[in-house]
Short mmCIF file of C-alpha atoms in Angstrom, two decimals:
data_model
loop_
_atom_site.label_atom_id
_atom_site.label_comp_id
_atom_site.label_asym_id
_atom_site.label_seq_id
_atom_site.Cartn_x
_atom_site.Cartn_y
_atom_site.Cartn_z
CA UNK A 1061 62.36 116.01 113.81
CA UNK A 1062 59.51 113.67 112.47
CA UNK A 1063 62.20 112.64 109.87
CA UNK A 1064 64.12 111.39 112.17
CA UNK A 1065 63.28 107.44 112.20
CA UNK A 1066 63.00 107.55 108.35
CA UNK A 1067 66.58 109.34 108.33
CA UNK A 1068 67.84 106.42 110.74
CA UNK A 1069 66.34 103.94 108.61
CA UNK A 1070 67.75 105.09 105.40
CA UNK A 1071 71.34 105.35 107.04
CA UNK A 1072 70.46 101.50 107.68
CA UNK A 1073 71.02 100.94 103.70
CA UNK A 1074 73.90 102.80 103.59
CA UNK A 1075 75.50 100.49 106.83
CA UNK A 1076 75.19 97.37 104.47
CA UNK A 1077 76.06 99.10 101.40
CA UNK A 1078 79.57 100.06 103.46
CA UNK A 1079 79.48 96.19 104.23
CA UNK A 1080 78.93 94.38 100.93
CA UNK A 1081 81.47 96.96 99.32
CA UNK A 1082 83.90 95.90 102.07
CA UNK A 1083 83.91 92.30 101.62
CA UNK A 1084 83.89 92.73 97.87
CA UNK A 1085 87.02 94.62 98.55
CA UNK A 1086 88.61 92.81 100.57
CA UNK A 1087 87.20 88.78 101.00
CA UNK A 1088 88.24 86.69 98.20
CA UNK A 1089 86.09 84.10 99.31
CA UNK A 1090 83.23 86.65 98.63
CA UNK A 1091 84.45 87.44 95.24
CA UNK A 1092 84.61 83.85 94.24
CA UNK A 1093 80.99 83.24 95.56
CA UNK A 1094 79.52 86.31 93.39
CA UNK A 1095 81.73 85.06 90.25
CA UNK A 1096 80.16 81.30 90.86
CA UNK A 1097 76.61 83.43 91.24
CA UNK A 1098 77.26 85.16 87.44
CA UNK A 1099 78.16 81.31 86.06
CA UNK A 1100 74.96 79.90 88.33
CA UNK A 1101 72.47 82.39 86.97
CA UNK A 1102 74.12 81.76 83.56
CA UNK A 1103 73.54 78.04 83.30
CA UNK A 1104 70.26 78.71 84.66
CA UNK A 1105 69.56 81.46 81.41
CA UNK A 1106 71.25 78.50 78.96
CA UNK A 1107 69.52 75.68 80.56
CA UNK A 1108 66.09 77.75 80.07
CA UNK A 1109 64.83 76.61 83.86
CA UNK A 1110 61.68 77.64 84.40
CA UNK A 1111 61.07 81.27 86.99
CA UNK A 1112 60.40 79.19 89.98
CA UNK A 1113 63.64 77.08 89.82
CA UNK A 1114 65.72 80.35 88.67
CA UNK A 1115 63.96 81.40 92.17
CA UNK A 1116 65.28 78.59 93.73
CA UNK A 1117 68.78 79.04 92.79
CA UNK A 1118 68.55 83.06 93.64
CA UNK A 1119 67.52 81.95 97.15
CA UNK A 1120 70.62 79.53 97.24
CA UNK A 1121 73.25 82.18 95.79
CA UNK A 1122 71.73 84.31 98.54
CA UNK A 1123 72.16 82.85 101.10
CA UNK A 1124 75.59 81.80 100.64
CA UNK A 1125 76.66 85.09 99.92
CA UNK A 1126 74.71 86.28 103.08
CA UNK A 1127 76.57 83.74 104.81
CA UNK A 1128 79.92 84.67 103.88
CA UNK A 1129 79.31 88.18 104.93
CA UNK A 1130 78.19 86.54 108.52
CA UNK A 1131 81.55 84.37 108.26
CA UNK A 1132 84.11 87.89 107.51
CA UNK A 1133 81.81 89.87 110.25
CA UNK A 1134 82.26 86.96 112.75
CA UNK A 1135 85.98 86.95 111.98
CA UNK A 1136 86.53 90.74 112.14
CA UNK A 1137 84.65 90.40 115.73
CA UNK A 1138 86.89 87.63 116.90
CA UNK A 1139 90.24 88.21 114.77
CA UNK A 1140 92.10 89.06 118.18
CA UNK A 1141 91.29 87.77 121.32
CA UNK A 1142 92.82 88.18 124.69
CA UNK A 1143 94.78 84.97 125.38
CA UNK A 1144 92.37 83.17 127.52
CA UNK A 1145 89.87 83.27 124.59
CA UNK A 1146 92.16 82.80 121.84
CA UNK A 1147 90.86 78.82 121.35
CA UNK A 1148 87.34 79.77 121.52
CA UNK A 1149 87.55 82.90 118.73
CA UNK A 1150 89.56 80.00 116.41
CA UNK A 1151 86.87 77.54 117.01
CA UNK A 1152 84.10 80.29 115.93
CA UNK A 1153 85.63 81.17 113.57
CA UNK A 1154 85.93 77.36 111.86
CA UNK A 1155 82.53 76.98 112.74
CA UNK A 1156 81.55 80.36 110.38
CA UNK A 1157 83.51 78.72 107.62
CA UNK A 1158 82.05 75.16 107.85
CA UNK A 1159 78.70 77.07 107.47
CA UNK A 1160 79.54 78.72 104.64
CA UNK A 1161 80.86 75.35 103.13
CA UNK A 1162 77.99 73.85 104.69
CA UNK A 1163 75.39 76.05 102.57
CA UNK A 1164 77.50 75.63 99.20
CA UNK A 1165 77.94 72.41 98.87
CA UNK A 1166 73.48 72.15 99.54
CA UNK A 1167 73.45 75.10 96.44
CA UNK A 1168 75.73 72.65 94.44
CA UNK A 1169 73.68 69.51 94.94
CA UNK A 1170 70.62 71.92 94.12
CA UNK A 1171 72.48 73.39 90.83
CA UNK A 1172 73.11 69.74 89.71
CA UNK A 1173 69.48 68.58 90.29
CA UNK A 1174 68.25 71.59 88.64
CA UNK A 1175 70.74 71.34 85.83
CA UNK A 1176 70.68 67.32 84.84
CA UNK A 1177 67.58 67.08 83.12
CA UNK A 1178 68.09 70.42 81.16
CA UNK A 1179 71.38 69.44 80.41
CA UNK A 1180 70.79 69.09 76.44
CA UNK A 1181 69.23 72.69 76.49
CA UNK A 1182 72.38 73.93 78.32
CA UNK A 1183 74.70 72.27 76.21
CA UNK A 1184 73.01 73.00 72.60
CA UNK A 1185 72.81 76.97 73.84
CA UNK A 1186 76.42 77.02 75.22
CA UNK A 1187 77.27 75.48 71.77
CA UNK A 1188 75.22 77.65 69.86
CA UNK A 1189 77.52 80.06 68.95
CA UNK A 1190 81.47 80.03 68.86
CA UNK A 1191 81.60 83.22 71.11
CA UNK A 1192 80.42 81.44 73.87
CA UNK A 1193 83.00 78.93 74.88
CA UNK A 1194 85.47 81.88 74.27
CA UNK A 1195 82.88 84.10 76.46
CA UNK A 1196 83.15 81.72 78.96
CA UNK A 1197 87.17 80.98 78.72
CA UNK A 1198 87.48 85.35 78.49
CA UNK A 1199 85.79 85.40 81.89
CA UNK A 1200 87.52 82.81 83.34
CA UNK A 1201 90.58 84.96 83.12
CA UNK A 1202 88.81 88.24 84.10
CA UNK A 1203 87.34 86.69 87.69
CA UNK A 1204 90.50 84.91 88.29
CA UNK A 1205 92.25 88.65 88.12
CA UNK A 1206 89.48 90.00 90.46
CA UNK A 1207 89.09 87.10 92.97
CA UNK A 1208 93.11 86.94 93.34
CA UNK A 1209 93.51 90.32 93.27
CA UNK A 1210 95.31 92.17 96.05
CA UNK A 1211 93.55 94.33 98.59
CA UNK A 1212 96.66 96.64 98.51
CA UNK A 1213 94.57 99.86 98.56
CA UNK A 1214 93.09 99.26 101.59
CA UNK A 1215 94.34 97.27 105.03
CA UNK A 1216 91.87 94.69 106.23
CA UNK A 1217 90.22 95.77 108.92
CA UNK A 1218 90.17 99.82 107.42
CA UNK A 1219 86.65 100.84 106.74
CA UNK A 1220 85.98 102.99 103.99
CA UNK A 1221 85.73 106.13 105.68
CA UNK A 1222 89.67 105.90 106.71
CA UNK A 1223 88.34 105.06 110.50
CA UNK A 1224 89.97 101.43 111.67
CA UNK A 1225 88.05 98.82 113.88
CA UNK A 1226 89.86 98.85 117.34
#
């Protein structure tokens, strides 16, 4: 019994596990945001910027990806409304996207003021060795596969445990 809250807590985790793995699954927008997160923290590595602005762009890729999971969540919610509400769900959901635009385009102008004056350190490490151009060109093609990819395994809107949202 005295386990109880610490049970409920711990089931907490497991809730936004379910979630993450669910819009990795099946949001491509989400899968291109964690692919631009491996290239973000990559330049960062190459560009050698120091912890705090690494920080700084952690906190950025964060919250976009937190706010694309708050976009697909506030679509599920609204994805079909009676007809007296159906202008309202549209217009919520637009306004869930243009936040999610909203906060990438900041983390770009962020990447590109963190980036500039390292630029030479960037460039001489990505040049550094032949293998990393083709690294780069080899993961290009991987990401593309797993961003396009088709959710065929499992309907939109199924959650993992086989149970559909009504």
């Amino acid at each position: 019994m005295k386990f109880e809250p610490l049970t409920r807590f711990a089931r907490g985790f497991v809730y936004a596990y379910n979630g993450i793995r669910a819009a990795i699954r099946e949001e491509r927008n989400f899968r291109f945001h964690l692919c631009a997160a491996f290239y973000a923290f990559l330049a960062a590595f190459w560009a050698e910027l120091a912890p705090v602005e690494v920080a700084l762009v952690a906190v950025c890729v964060a919250a976009v990806l937190a706010l694309e999971l708050v976009n697909s969540a506030i679509e599920r919610a609204v994805d079909k409304p009676d007809t007296t509400h159906w202008w309202t769900a549209g217009a919520a959901k637009d306004m869930a996207a243009g936040a999610v635009l909203v906060m990438a385009l900041g983390t770009l102008v962020v990447a590109v003021c963190l980036l500039v004056p390292h630029f030479g350190t960037l460039w001489a490490n990505f040049t550094l060795r032949p293998t990393r151009p083709a690294g780069i060109v080899l993961t290009l093609v991987i990401f593309t596969k797993f961003i396009f990819r088709s959710s065929n395994s499992t309907e939109k809107g199924k959650q993992p445990n086989g149970k559909t949202d009504s």
